Amino acid sequence: MSVAAPSGALLGRSGLPRVPARTLVMGVVNVTPDSFSDGGRWLDHDAALAHGLELLDQGADLVDVGGESTRPGAERVPVDEELARVLPVIGALVGHGVLVSVDTTRAQVAQAALDAGAVLVNDVSGGLGDPDMAPLVAATGAAYVATHWRGPSDVMDAADSYGDVVTDVRRELAARLAVLRAAGVRDDQVVLDPGLGFAKSGASNWPLLGRLDELVADGFPVLVGASRKRFLGTLLAGSDGTPAPPTARDGATAAVSALAAAAGAWAVRVHEVRASVDAVRVGAAWAAARRDGEGR
Ligand code: PMM
């Protein structure tokens, strides 16, 4: 990928550091009836607010609020419904001093969320879902997560076809970056995400983790969203081959958080925050000891 490492201490206008002292932990609040791991639990606004505050208490650095499930096969939610789900929760969390990101592929929702005080737009489509997204990000100066994506939830599993998955994902992210730059987005606003689970149904997720350092070396902050995903359920399957259920994947998620931190990830996006806060500290200590050893 021919991307230059941008300078600057902060990520866009978010107030978040581009190079944090340790990998940040983004807690997830899905205000949806149908997300794969926690669908329906936080659809009620008071419950969503309480959960966001609980994640903050557990050590989350920011809280990601989403109103549309991206699980494989999920159908689109009308924009008004998405707005009605996320805006009251974002406003309430911001009112409590929480740093909030909005998980949306729609520019209209992103704009409303930023107006309500969100500091980061987390777009799992990397701008492909809405042509108005890149100009909006440019105009607002917001921090922006561009995730590797090949199509919406109802078709993404069929798009799981790669030569070398790491090379392909880096190339396709570089293409998204070119579009963002052409729209006027500055490099210091951008976080890249390999999009685990998006057009990656199983084995193709592992090279993206095992070779995460290659994406990190491209010079942009990297977000890893492995939490409770299917490929972890497959890894942890019982002897009869039944995948471990989503809530039984938190230990594996924390292990990924530690390894992602050691590889230099900017942030991990997780449902269960406490274990990942510990895990990223382990990862930071691990990486520091390795650097010390190399200096000897
Ligand atoms: N995964 C999900 C939703 N949003 N955002 C980013 N940046 N990266 C991800 O991997 C990601 C995401 C799907 O998980 P969920 O339904 O549990 O929120």
Short mmCIF file of C-alpha atoms in Angstrom, two decimals, residues 68-69 74-78 82 104-106 129 149 152-153:
data_model
loop_
_atom_site.label_atom_id
_atom_site.label_comp_id
_atom_site.label_asym_id
_atom_site.label_seq_id
_atom_site.Cartn_x
_atom_site.Cartn_y
_atom_site.Cartn_z
CA GLU A 68 -28.32 -1.17 12.43
CA SER A 69 -27.18 -4.77 12.71
CA ALA A 74 -29.40 -8.75 8.18
CA GLU A 75 -31.86 -6.48 6.36
CA ARG A 76 -31.51 -2.70 6.14
CA VAL A 77 -33.21 -0.50 8.73
CA PRO A 78 -35.02 2.64 7.48
CA GLU A 82 -31.78 4.17 12.75
CA THR A 104 -23.26 3.77 10.71
CA THR A 105 -22.83 3.56 6.96
CA ARG A 106 -25.14 6.54 6.34
CA GLY A 129 -22.34 2.40 1.47
CA TRP A 149 -16.07 -4.15 3.13
CA PRO A 152 -23.97 -5.37 2.53
CA SER A 153 -24.80 -8.09 5.01
#
